[in-house]
Tab-separated table of C-alpha atoms in Angstrom:
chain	number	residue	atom	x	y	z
A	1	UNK	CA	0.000	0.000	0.000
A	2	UNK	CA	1.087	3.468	-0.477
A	3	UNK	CA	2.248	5.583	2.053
A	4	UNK	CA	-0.291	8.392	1.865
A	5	UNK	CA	-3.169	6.062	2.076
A	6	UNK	CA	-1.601	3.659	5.241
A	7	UNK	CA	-1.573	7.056	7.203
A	8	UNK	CA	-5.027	7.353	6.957
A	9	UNK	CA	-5.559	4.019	8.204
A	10	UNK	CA	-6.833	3.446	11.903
A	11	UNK	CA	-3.638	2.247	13.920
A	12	UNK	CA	-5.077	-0.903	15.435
A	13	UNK	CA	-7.110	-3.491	14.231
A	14	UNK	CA	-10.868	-3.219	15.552
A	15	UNK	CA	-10.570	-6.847	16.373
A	16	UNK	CA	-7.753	-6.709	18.621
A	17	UNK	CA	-9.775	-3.753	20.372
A	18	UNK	CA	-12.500	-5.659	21.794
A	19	UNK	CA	-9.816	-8.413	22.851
A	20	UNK	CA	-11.405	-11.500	21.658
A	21	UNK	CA	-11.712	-13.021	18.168
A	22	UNK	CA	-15.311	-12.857	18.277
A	23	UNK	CA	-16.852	-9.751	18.564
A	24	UNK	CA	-20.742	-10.692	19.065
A	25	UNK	CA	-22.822	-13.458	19.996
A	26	UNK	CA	-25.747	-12.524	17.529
A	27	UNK	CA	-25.584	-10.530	14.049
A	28	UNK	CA	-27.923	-9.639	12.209
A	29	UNK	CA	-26.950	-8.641	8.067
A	30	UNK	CA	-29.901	-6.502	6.946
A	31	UNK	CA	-30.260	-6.590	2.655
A	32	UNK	CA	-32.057	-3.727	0.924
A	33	UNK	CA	-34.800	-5.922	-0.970
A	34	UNK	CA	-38.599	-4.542	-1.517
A	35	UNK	CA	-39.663	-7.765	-0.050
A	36	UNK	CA	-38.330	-6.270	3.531
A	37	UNK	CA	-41.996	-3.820	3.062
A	38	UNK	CA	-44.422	-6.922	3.195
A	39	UNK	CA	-42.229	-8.386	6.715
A	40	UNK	CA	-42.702	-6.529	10.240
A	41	UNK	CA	-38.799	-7.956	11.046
A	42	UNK	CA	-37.896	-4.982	12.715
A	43	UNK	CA	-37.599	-5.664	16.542
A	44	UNK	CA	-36.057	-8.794	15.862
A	45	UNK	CA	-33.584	-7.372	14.095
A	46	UNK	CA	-32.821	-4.793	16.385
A	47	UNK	CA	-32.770	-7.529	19.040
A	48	UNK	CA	-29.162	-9.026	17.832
A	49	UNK	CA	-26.111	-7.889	19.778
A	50	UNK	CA	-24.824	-6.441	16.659
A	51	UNK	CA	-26.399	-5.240	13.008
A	52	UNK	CA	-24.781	-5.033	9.506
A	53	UNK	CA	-26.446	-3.217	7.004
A	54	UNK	CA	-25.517	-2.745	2.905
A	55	UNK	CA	-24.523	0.499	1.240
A	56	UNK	CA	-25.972	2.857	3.756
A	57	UNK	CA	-29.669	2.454	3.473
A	58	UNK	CA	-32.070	4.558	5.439
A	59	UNK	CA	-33.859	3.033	8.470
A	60	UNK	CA	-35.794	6.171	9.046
A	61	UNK	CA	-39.254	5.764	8.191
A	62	UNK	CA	-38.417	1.664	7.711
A	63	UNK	CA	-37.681	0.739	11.030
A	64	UNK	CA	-41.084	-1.471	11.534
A	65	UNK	CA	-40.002	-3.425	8.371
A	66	UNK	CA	-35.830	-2.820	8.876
A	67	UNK	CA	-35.238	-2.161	12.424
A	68	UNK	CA	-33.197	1.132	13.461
A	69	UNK	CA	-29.795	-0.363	14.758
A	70	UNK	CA	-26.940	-0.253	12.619
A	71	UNK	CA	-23.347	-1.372	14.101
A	72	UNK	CA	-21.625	-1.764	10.568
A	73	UNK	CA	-22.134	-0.288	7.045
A	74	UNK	CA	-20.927	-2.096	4.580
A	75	UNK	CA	-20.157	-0.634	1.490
A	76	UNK	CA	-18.609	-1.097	-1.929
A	77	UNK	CA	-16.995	1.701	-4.186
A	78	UNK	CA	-20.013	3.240	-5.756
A	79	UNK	CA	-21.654	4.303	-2.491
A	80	UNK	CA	-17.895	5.218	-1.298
A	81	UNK	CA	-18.017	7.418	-4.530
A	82	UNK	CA	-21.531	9.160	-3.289
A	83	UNK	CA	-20.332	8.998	0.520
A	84	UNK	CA	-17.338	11.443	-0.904
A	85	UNK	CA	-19.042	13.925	-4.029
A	86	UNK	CA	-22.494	14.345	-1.346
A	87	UNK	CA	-23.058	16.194	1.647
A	88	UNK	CA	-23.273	12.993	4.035
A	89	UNK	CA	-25.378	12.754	7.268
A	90	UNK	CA	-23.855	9.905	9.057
A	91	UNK	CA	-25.516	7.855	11.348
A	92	UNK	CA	-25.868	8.906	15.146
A	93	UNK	CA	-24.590	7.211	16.923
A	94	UNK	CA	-22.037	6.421	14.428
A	95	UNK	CA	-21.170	3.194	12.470
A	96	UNK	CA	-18.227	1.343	11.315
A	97	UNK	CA	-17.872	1.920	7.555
A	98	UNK	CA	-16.394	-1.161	6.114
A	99	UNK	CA	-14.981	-1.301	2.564
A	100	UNK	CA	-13.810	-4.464	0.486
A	101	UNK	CA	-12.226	-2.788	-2.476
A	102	UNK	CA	-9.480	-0.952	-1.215
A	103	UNK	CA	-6.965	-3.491	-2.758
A	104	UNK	CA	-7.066	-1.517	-5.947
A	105	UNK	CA	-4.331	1.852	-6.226
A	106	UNK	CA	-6.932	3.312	-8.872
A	107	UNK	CA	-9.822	2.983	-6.007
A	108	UNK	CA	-7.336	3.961	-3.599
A	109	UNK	CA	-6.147	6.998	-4.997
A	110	UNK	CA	-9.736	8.489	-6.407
A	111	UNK	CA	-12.091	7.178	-4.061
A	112	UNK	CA	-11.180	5.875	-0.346
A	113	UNK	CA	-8.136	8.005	-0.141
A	114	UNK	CA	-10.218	11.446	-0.710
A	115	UNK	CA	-12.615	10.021	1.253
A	116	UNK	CA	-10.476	9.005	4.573
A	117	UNK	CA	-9.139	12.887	4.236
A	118	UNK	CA	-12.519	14.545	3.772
A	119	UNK	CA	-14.419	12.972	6.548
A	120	UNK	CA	-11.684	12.093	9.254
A	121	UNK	CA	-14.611	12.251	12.133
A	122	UNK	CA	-15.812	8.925	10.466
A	123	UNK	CA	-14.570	5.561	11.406
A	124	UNK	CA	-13.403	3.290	8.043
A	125	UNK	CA	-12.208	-0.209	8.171
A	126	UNK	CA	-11.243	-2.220	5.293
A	127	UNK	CA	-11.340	-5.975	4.760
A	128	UNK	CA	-8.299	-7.424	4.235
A	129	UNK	CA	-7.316	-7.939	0.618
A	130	UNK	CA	-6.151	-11.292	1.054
A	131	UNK	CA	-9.140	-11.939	3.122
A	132	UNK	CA	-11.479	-10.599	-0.160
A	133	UNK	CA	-9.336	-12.932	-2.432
A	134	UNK	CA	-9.783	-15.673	-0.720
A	135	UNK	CA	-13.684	-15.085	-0.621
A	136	UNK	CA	-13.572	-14.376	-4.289
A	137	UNK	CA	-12.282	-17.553	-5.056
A	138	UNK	CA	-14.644	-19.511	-2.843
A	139	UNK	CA	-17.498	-17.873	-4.544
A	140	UNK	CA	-16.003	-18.812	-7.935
A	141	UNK	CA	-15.576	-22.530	-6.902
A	142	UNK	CA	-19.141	-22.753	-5.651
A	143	UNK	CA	-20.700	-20.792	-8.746
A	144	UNK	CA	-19.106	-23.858	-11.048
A	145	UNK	CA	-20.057	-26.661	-8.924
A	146	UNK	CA	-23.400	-24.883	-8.945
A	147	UNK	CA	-23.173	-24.183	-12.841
A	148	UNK	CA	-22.435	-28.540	-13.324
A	149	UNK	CA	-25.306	-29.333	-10.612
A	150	UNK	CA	-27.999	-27.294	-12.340
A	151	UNK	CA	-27.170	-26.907	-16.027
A	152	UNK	CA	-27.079	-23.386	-16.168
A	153	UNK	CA	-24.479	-20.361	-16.362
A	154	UNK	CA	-24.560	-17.436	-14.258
A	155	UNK	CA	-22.896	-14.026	-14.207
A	156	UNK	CA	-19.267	-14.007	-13.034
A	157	UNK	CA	-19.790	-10.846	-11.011
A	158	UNK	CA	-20.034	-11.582	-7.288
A	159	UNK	CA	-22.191	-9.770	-5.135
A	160	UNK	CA	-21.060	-7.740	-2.242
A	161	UNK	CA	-23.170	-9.636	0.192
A	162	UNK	CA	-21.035	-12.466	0.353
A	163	UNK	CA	-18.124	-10.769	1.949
A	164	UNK	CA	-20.494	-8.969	3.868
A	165	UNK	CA	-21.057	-12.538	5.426
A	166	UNK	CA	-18.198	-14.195	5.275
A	167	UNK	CA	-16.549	-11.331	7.128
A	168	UNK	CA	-19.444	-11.803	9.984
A	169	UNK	CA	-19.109	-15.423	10.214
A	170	UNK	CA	-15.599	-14.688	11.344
A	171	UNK	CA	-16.951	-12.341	14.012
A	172	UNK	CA	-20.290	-13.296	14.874
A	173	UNK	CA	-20.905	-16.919	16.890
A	174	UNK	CA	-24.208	-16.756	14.827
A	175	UNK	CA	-25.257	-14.933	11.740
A	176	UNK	CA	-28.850	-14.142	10.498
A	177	UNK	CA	-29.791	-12.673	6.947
A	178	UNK	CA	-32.706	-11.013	6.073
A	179	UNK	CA	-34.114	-8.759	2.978
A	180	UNK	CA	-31.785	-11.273	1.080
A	181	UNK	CA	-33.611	-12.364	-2.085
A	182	UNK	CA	-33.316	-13.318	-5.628
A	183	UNK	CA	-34.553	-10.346	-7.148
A	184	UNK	CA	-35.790	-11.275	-11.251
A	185	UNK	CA	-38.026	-8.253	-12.144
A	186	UNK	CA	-39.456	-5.565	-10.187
A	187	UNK	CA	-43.026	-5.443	-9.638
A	188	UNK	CA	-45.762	-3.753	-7.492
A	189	UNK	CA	-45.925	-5.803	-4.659
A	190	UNK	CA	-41.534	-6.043	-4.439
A	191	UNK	CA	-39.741	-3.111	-5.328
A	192	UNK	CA	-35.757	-3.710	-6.026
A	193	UNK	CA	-35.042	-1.853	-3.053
A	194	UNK	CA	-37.546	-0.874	0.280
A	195	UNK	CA	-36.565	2.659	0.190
A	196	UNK	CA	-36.834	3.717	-3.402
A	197	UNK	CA	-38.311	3.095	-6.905
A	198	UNK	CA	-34.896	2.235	-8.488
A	199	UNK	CA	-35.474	-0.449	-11.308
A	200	UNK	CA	-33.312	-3.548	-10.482
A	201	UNK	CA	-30.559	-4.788	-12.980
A	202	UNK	CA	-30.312	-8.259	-13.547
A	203	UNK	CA	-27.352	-8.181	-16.252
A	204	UNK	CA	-24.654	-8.205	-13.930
A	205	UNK	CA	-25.578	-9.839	-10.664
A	206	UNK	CA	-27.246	-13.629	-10.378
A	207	UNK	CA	-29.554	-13.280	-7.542
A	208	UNK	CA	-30.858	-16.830	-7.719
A	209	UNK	CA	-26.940	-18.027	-7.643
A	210	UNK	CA	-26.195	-15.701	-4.620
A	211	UNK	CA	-28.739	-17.171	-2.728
A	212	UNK	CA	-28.271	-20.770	-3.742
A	213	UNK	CA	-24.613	-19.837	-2.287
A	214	UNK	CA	-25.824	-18.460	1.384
A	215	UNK	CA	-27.678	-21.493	1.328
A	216	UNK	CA	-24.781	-23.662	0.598
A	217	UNK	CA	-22.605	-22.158	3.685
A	218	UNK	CA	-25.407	-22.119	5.957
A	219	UNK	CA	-25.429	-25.517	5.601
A	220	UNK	CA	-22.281	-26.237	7.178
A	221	UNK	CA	-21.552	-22.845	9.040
A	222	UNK	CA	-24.280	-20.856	11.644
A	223	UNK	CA	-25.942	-18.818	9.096
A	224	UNK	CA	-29.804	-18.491	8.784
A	225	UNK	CA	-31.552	-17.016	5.927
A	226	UNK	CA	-35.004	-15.831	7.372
């Protein structure tokens, strides 16, 4: 890494902070699908020791459906990108912003770098890069032995929720996902997301492999997709 950029880095691993290699007893991961509208989830969400939620969503409004408590955001570089060229109002009480991109110099030097200067009063983590590799290539191995199984391709692109979870599986003693789904077309009843009208892309992402994947780990790790 750079120079510039390790400066900006917090000085001690949050891990080592709290003294123990795992951090909570109960997580909660919190997606941003429509579906999340049609479920009254929210205290039991809030009820887990600690929550993750994906790309800064609002709770405001949501938090029947959503819950309010956030103890992570987890983020990739396209909300980093808004966090930076917007006026942000962070959470109170504040959150730890994780990132998983920050292997890359280009993302490094235009996005987290700029972004670790202009909002210092934030807290920013980022995951490992050999801890995102080696997530990228167990999501590659499962998307062929998924791609044999069922007779079908998907898109190469993985989604950011699986680091999201594998991360928490290393921190949580039990993990629980909800507003996870495999999103095809958008339609009255299920919006893409439970806090806009933005029109859902399938053409990069394979929802139906993502979730075939959380299903895969939870069978052998203590994940729950509710």
């Amino acid at each position: 890494l750079d120079a510039d950029f390790v400066r900006l880095l917090a000085k001690t691993n949050f891990l080592k902070k709290q003294g123990k290699s795992v951090c909570h007893e109960t997580c909660a991961i919190v997606g941003n699908s429509g579906t999340m509208l049609r479920k009254a989830q929210g205290e039991e969400i809030d009820a887990h020791e600690a929550v993750m939620r994906i790309n800064y969503p609002p709770t405001r409004r949501f938090e029947k459906n959503v819950g309010s408590k956030t103890t992570y955001d987890f983020s990739n570089r396209e909300n980093a990108r808004r966090m930076l060229r917007t006026r942000m109002r962070w959470r109170k009480p504040r959150t730890k912003v994780i990132f998983f991109e920050g292997s890359s110099p280009v993302n490094r030097r235009s996005i987290f770098g700029p972004l670790l200067k202009k909002h210092r009063e934030q807290e920013f983590e980022f995951l490992h890069p050999q801890f995102v590799t080696a997530a990228q290539s167990l999501w590659f191995r499962m998307k062929r032995e998924l791609e044999v199984r069922k007779g079908v391709q998907y898109h190469n692109k993985p989604m950011s929720g699986i680091y999201a979870v594998l991360f928490m599986l290393q921190v949580c003693q039990s993990v629980d996902l909800y507003g996870f789904e495999a999103y095809t077309k958008r339609t009255k009843d299920s919006p893409y997301h439970y806090f806009d009208s933005v029109r859902g892309v399938t053409s990069a992402h394979s929802f139906d492999l993502a979730i075939d994947v959380y299903k895969n780990i939870a069978s052998v790790l203590p994940l729950d997709i509710k």
